[in-house]
Amino acid sequence: MSNISRKLEFDKLHNIRDLGGMKNRDGSVIKQGCFIRAGHLSELSDDDREKLKGNVKTVIDFRTEQERSEKPDIELESISYIHNPIMDNLTAGVTREKDADKKIFATLAQKPTEAKKYMCKMYRGFVEDFAVSQYSKFIRSLIKPHEGAVLWHCTAGKDRAGIASVIVEEILGIPREDIIEDYMSTNKYLEKDIAFLTGFVKKQLGTDSDLADEALRYLFGAEEEYIQAYYDAVEEKYGDFETFIHKGLGLSDGDIDELRKQYLQSAF
């Protein structure tokens, strides 16, 4: 049985998941209704709004200011919104501003090998100082007790939100193989979105080539090489993930104990 996050049923949010129920190496599980990962919240049905209001109390938006202005979240009165951008500039393929997208599609849409290399490089960028400091702020915001769930998101809920989930799961002791499986499950939930975006971009570019299909899948989807590139960059810079948690994110043993105390419970 897979030990991954649980998809939630929403009308307009296809990649929204509760980390609750994931089991760590000691046999404890993440509490349900605490941590939710998602894509942007700019399109919500009435039912979606009611579900969010009933469960979520805090939304953390990892997008750039330009992304937020192009597709602002629908804000609900009962929810607190925090802007915590992970990237400080346009990063084509990761941040999803129109200008960044146009540039990357024009450059890589017919070059699958280069597209995959590009995304691996972007994932290594999540270990650069600015991104690490922003992820540190995110994790520190979780240490204080929260009423209701904390939802974090980027645009597709794949890259920046995916790495945020990796960090939370690592801190809470989820096995590495389960973290990677959870990351890769994004492809299942975004399958229709990826197909639609691929067709849309190919039409804009005036191409119907198999190379474009492959390259765009690499840009829009999740690949194990991406998450491995992130882990490799962490180990190159910090030695191992535990050291990254302490020295990169700046968490003390007490901080880690508090997070585990708050968000883990017995599986029985």
Short mmCIF file of C-alpha atoms in Angstrom, two decimals:
data_model
loop_
_atom_site.label_atom_id
_atom_site.label_comp_id
_atom_site.label_asym_id
_atom_site.label_seq_id
_atom_site.Cartn_x
_atom_site.Cartn_y
_atom_site.Cartn_z
CA MET A 1 0.00 0.00 0.00
CA SER A 2 1.40 3.40 -1.00
CA ASN A 3 2.46 5.76 1.75
CA ILE A 4 1.66 9.04 0.00
CA SER A 5 -0.52 12.12 0.45
CA ARG A 6 -4.27 11.81 -0.09
CA LYS A 7 -6.00 13.60 -2.95
CA LEU A 8 -8.91 15.81 -1.90
CA GLU A 9 -12.00 16.13 -4.05
CA PHE A 10 -12.44 19.66 -5.39
CA ASP A 11 -14.10 20.84 -8.59
CA LYS A 12 -11.37 23.17 -9.85
CA LEU A 13 -8.31 22.02 -7.91
CA HIS A 14 -6.88 18.89 -9.49
CA ASN A 15 -3.65 18.60 -7.52
CA ILE A 16 -4.76 19.32 -3.96
CA ARG A 17 -3.63 16.81 -1.36
CA ASP A 18 -3.59 16.28 2.40
CA LEU A 19 -0.26 15.01 3.75
CA GLY A 20 -2.17 13.46 6.65
CA GLY A 21 -1.81 9.71 7.04
CA MET A 22 1.75 9.45 5.71
CA LYS A 23 3.69 7.14 8.04
CA ASN A 24 7.20 7.95 9.25
CA ARG A 25 10.10 5.63 10.01
CA ASP A 26 9.08 5.33 13.68
CA GLY A 27 5.52 4.25 12.86
CA SER A 28 3.83 7.59 13.63
CA VAL A 29 1.66 9.30 11.01
CA ILE A 30 1.14 12.91 9.97
CA LYS A 31 -2.13 14.19 11.40
CA GLN A 32 -4.90 14.69 8.88
CA GLY A 33 -6.28 18.16 8.23
CA CYS A 34 -3.03 19.97 9.08
CA PHE A 35 -0.99 20.20 5.87
CA ILE A 36 -2.50 20.66 2.41
CA ARG A 37 -0.54 21.24 -0.81
CA ALA A 38 -2.16 22.63 -3.94
CA GLY A 39 -1.89 24.68 -7.11
CA HIS A 40 -3.09 28.27 -7.43
CA LEU A 41 -6.50 29.27 -6.05
CA SER A 42 -7.57 31.68 -8.79
CA GLU A 43 -10.39 29.44 -10.02
CA LEU A 44 -12.77 28.03 -7.42
CA SER A 45 -16.33 26.79 -7.64
CA ASP A 46 -18.83 27.75 -4.93
CA ASP A 47 -18.45 24.26 -3.47
CA ASP A 48 -14.64 24.62 -3.50
CA ARG A 49 -14.92 27.87 -1.55
CA GLU A 50 -17.09 26.26 1.10
CA LYS A 51 -14.72 23.30 1.46
CA LEU A 52 -11.72 25.62 1.88
CA LYS A 53 -13.53 27.81 4.40
CA GLY A 54 -14.48 24.72 6.39
CA ASN A 55 -10.94 23.35 6.65
CA VAL A 56 -8.20 25.88 5.82
CA LYS A 57 -7.22 28.79 8.05
CA THR A 58 -3.90 29.81 6.48
CA VAL A 59 -2.79 29.96 2.82
CA ILE A 60 0.90 30.39 1.96
CA ASP A 61 1.51 31.51 -1.63
CA PHE A 62 4.96 30.68 -3.03
CA ARG A 63 4.49 32.52 -6.34
CA THR A 64 6.20 35.68 -7.54
CA GLU A 65 4.39 39.01 -7.40
CA GLN A 66 3.89 38.92 -11.17
CA GLU A 67 2.34 35.45 -11.05
CA ARG A 68 -0.01 36.59 -8.33
CA SER A 69 -1.07 39.67 -10.30
CA GLU A 70 -1.73 37.57 -13.42
CA LYS A 71 -3.76 34.96 -11.54
CA PRO A 72 -4.67 36.26 -8.07
CA ASP A 73 -5.99 33.81 -5.49
CA ILE A 74 -9.66 34.08 -4.68
CA GLU A 75 -9.45 35.28 -1.09
CA LEU A 76 -11.96 34.14 1.51
CA GLU A 77 -12.69 36.17 4.65
CA SER A 78 -12.07 33.36 7.12
CA ILE A 79 -8.57 32.58 5.78
CA SER A 80 -5.24 34.36 6.39
CA TYR A 81 -3.04 34.78 3.31
CA ILE A 82 0.77 34.93 3.44
CA HIS A 83 2.96 35.77 0.45
CA ASN A 84 6.27 33.91 0.70
CA PRO A 85 7.88 33.82 -2.79
CA ILE A 86 10.46 31.06 -3.25
CA MET A 87 12.06 32.56 -6.37
CA ASP A 88 13.09 36.21 -6.54
CA ASN A 89 12.94 36.49 -10.33
CA LEU A 90 11.32 35.07 -13.47
CA THR A 91 12.37 31.44 -13.70
CA ALA A 92 10.90 29.98 -16.85
CA GLY A 93 9.43 26.51 -16.37
CA VAL A 94 9.16 26.93 -12.60
CA THR A 95 7.55 30.31 -12.08
CA ARG A 96 4.69 30.61 -14.53
CA GLU A 97 4.52 34.23 -15.65
CA LYS A 98 3.52 34.73 -19.29
CA ASP A 99 6.88 36.28 -20.23
CA ALA A 100 8.85 33.43 -18.65
CA ASP A 101 6.69 30.81 -20.34
CA LYS A 102 7.02 32.37 -23.80
CA LYS A 103 10.79 32.45 -23.48
CA ILE A 104 11.19 28.84 -22.40
CA PHE A 105 8.71 27.45 -24.94
CA ALA A 106 10.46 29.24 -27.79
CA THR A 107 13.82 27.90 -26.64
CA LEU A 108 13.14 24.33 -25.52
CA ALA A 109 9.82 23.16 -26.96
CA GLN A 110 11.60 21.00 -29.57
CA LYS A 111 14.51 19.90 -27.37
CA PRO A 112 13.43 17.25 -24.82
CA THR A 113 16.95 16.47 -23.56
CA GLU A 114 17.67 20.14 -22.98
CA ALA A 115 14.24 20.64 -21.37
CA LYS A 116 14.95 17.93 -18.80
CA LYS A 117 18.44 19.33 -18.09
CA TYR A 118 16.92 22.77 -17.67
CA MET A 119 14.41 21.54 -15.09
CA CYS A 120 17.11 19.67 -13.18
CA LYS A 121 19.07 22.92 -13.01
CA MET A 122 16.00 24.74 -11.73
CA TYR A 123 15.53 22.18 -8.95
CA ARG A 124 19.12 22.69 -7.90
CA GLY A 125 18.17 26.35 -7.64
CA PHE A 126 15.91 25.49 -4.70
CA VAL A 127 19.10 25.07 -2.66
CA GLU A 128 20.35 28.58 -3.45
CA ASP A 129 20.41 31.04 -0.58
CA PHE A 130 17.25 33.01 -1.36
CA ALA A 131 15.09 29.92 -1.83
CA VAL A 132 16.47 28.29 1.33
CA SER A 133 15.79 31.43 3.38
CA GLN A 134 12.20 31.50 2.09
CA TYR A 135 11.66 27.83 2.85
CA SER A 136 13.08 28.50 6.31
CA LYS A 137 10.46 31.21 6.85
CA PHE A 138 7.79 28.78 5.68
CA ILE A 139 8.86 26.03 8.07
CA ARG A 140 9.21 28.45 10.97
CA SER A 141 5.65 29.61 10.37
CA LEU A 142 4.51 26.02 10.99
CA ILE A 143 6.16 25.79 14.40
CA LYS A 144 3.60 28.04 16.05
CA PRO A 145 0.26 26.27 16.63
CA HIS A 146 -2.36 26.72 13.90
CA GLU A 147 -6.12 26.40 14.01
CA GLY A 148 -7.26 24.48 10.95
CA ALA A 149 -5.12 23.44 8.03
CA VAL A 150 -2.21 25.30 6.47
CA LEU A 151 -2.39 25.19 2.67
CA TRP A 152 0.68 26.02 0.61
CA HIS A 153 0.75 26.44 -3.13
CA CYS A 154 2.61 27.68 -6.18
CA THR A 155 1.03 27.64 -9.65
CA ALA A 156 0.69 23.97 -10.57
CA GLY A 157 1.48 22.66 -7.08
CA LYS A 158 4.39 20.69 -8.51
CA ASP A 159 7.76 22.40 -8.08
CA ARG A 160 7.91 24.99 -5.29
CA ALA A 161 5.00 23.43 -3.40
CA GLY A 162 6.49 20.01 -4.10
CA ILE A 163 9.82 20.92 -2.52
CA ALA A 164 8.00 22.46 0.46
CA SER A 165 6.27 19.09 0.91
CA VAL A 166 9.59 17.25 0.59
CA ILE A 167 11.08 19.41 3.36
CA VAL A 168 8.09 18.92 5.68
CA GLU A 169 8.10 15.17 5.07
CA GLU A 170 11.85 14.91 5.66
CA ILE A 171 11.58 16.81 8.96
CA LEU A 172 8.73 14.53 10.08
CA GLY A 173 10.74 11.41 9.25
CA ILE A 174 8.88 10.07 6.22
CA PRO A 175 11.04 7.47 4.36
CA ARG A 176 12.86 8.90 1.34
CA GLU A 177 11.35 6.41 -1.11
CA ASP A 178 7.82 7.44 -0.02
CA ILE A 179 8.69 11.13 -0.37
CA ILE A 180 9.82 10.54 -3.95
CA GLU A 181 6.71 8.47 -4.73
CA ASP A 182 4.54 11.25 -3.30
CA TYR A 183 6.32 13.81 -5.46
CA MET A 184 5.91 11.68 -8.59
CA SER A 185 2.16 11.16 -7.99
CA THR A 186 1.70 14.74 -9.20
CA ASN A 187 1.77 13.40 -12.77
CA LYS A 188 -1.36 11.35 -12.14
CA TYR A 189 -3.32 14.28 -10.74
CA LEU A 190 -2.15 16.74 -13.39
CA GLU A 191 -2.43 14.33 -16.33
CA LYS A 192 -5.36 16.16 -17.98
CA ASP A 193 -3.86 19.58 -17.27
CA ILE A 194 -0.52 18.55 -18.78
CA ALA A 195 -2.26 17.19 -21.89
CA PHE A 196 -4.28 20.40 -22.28
CA LEU A 197 -1.27 22.69 -21.80
CA THR A 198 0.85 20.63 -24.19
CA GLY A 199 -1.81 20.85 -26.90
CA PHE A 200 -2.30 24.57 -26.30
CA VAL A 201 1.41 25.39 -26.54
CA LYS A 202 1.93 23.20 -29.61
CA LYS A 203 -0.92 25.02 -31.34
CA GLN A 204 0.61 28.40 -30.44
CA LEU A 205 3.99 27.27 -31.77
CA GLY A 206 2.48 25.76 -34.90
CA THR A 207 3.98 22.32 -34.36
CA ASP A 208 2.67 18.79 -33.97
CA SER A 209 6.00 17.02 -33.47
CA ASP A 210 6.67 14.17 -31.06
CA LEU A 211 9.72 16.09 -29.86
CA ALA A 212 7.44 18.90 -28.68
CA ASP A 213 5.22 16.40 -26.85
CA GLU A 214 8.21 15.03 -25.00
CA ALA A 215 9.84 18.38 -24.24
CA LEU A 216 6.63 19.94 -22.94
CA ARG A 217 5.91 16.89 -20.80
CA TYR A 218 9.28 17.44 -19.16
CA LEU A 219 8.49 21.12 -18.57
CA PHE A 220 4.96 20.56 -17.24
CA GLY A 221 5.41 17.25 -15.42
CA ALA A 222 7.35 15.73 -12.54
CA GLU A 223 10.41 13.57 -13.14
CA GLU A 224 12.41 11.57 -10.63
CA GLU A 225 15.58 13.20 -12.02
CA TYR A 226 14.26 16.58 -10.81
CA ILE A 227 13.79 15.56 -7.19
CA GLN A 228 17.10 13.70 -7.29
CA ALA A 229 18.81 16.84 -8.61
CA TYR A 230 17.43 18.68 -5.57
CA TYR A 231 18.68 16.04 -3.14
CA ASP A 232 22.07 15.97 -4.86
CA ALA A 233 22.38 19.76 -4.53
CA VAL A 234 21.47 19.59 -0.83
CA GLU A 235 24.12 16.94 -0.20
CA GLU A 236 26.77 18.81 -2.19
CA LYS A 237 26.18 22.00 -0.22
CA TYR A 238 25.39 20.65 3.25
CA GLY A 239 26.61 17.04 3.34
CA ASP A 240 23.24 15.48 4.12
CA PHE A 241 19.62 16.47 4.60
CA GLU A 242 19.80 16.51 8.39
CA THR A 243 22.58 19.10 8.25
CA PHE A 244 20.53 21.10 5.74
CA ILE A 245 17.61 21.14 8.20
CA HIS A 246 19.86 22.51 10.95
CA LYS A 247 22.27 24.76 9.07
CA GLY A 248 20.28 25.68 5.97
CA LEU A 249 16.81 26.07 7.46
CA GLY A 250 18.23 27.07 10.85
CA LEU A 251 16.10 24.68 12.90
CA SER A 252 17.16 23.57 16.36
CA ASP A 253 16.51 20.13 17.82
CA GLY A 254 13.79 21.82 19.87
CA ASP A 255 12.13 23.20 16.73
CA ILE A 256 12.14 19.76 15.13
CA ASP A 257 10.75 18.15 18.28
CA GLU A 258 7.98 20.76 18.39
CA LEU A 259 7.01 20.15 14.77
CA ARG A 260 6.90 16.40 15.35
CA LYS A 261 4.94 16.85 18.57
CA GLN A 262 2.36 19.03 16.86
CA TYR A 263 1.91 17.21 13.60
CA LEU A 264 2.56 13.52 14.26
CA GLN A 265 0.37 11.02 16.06
CA SER A 266 0.36 7.33 16.77
CA ALA A 267 -0.81 5.15 13.89
CA PHE A 268 -2.86 3.08 16.33
#
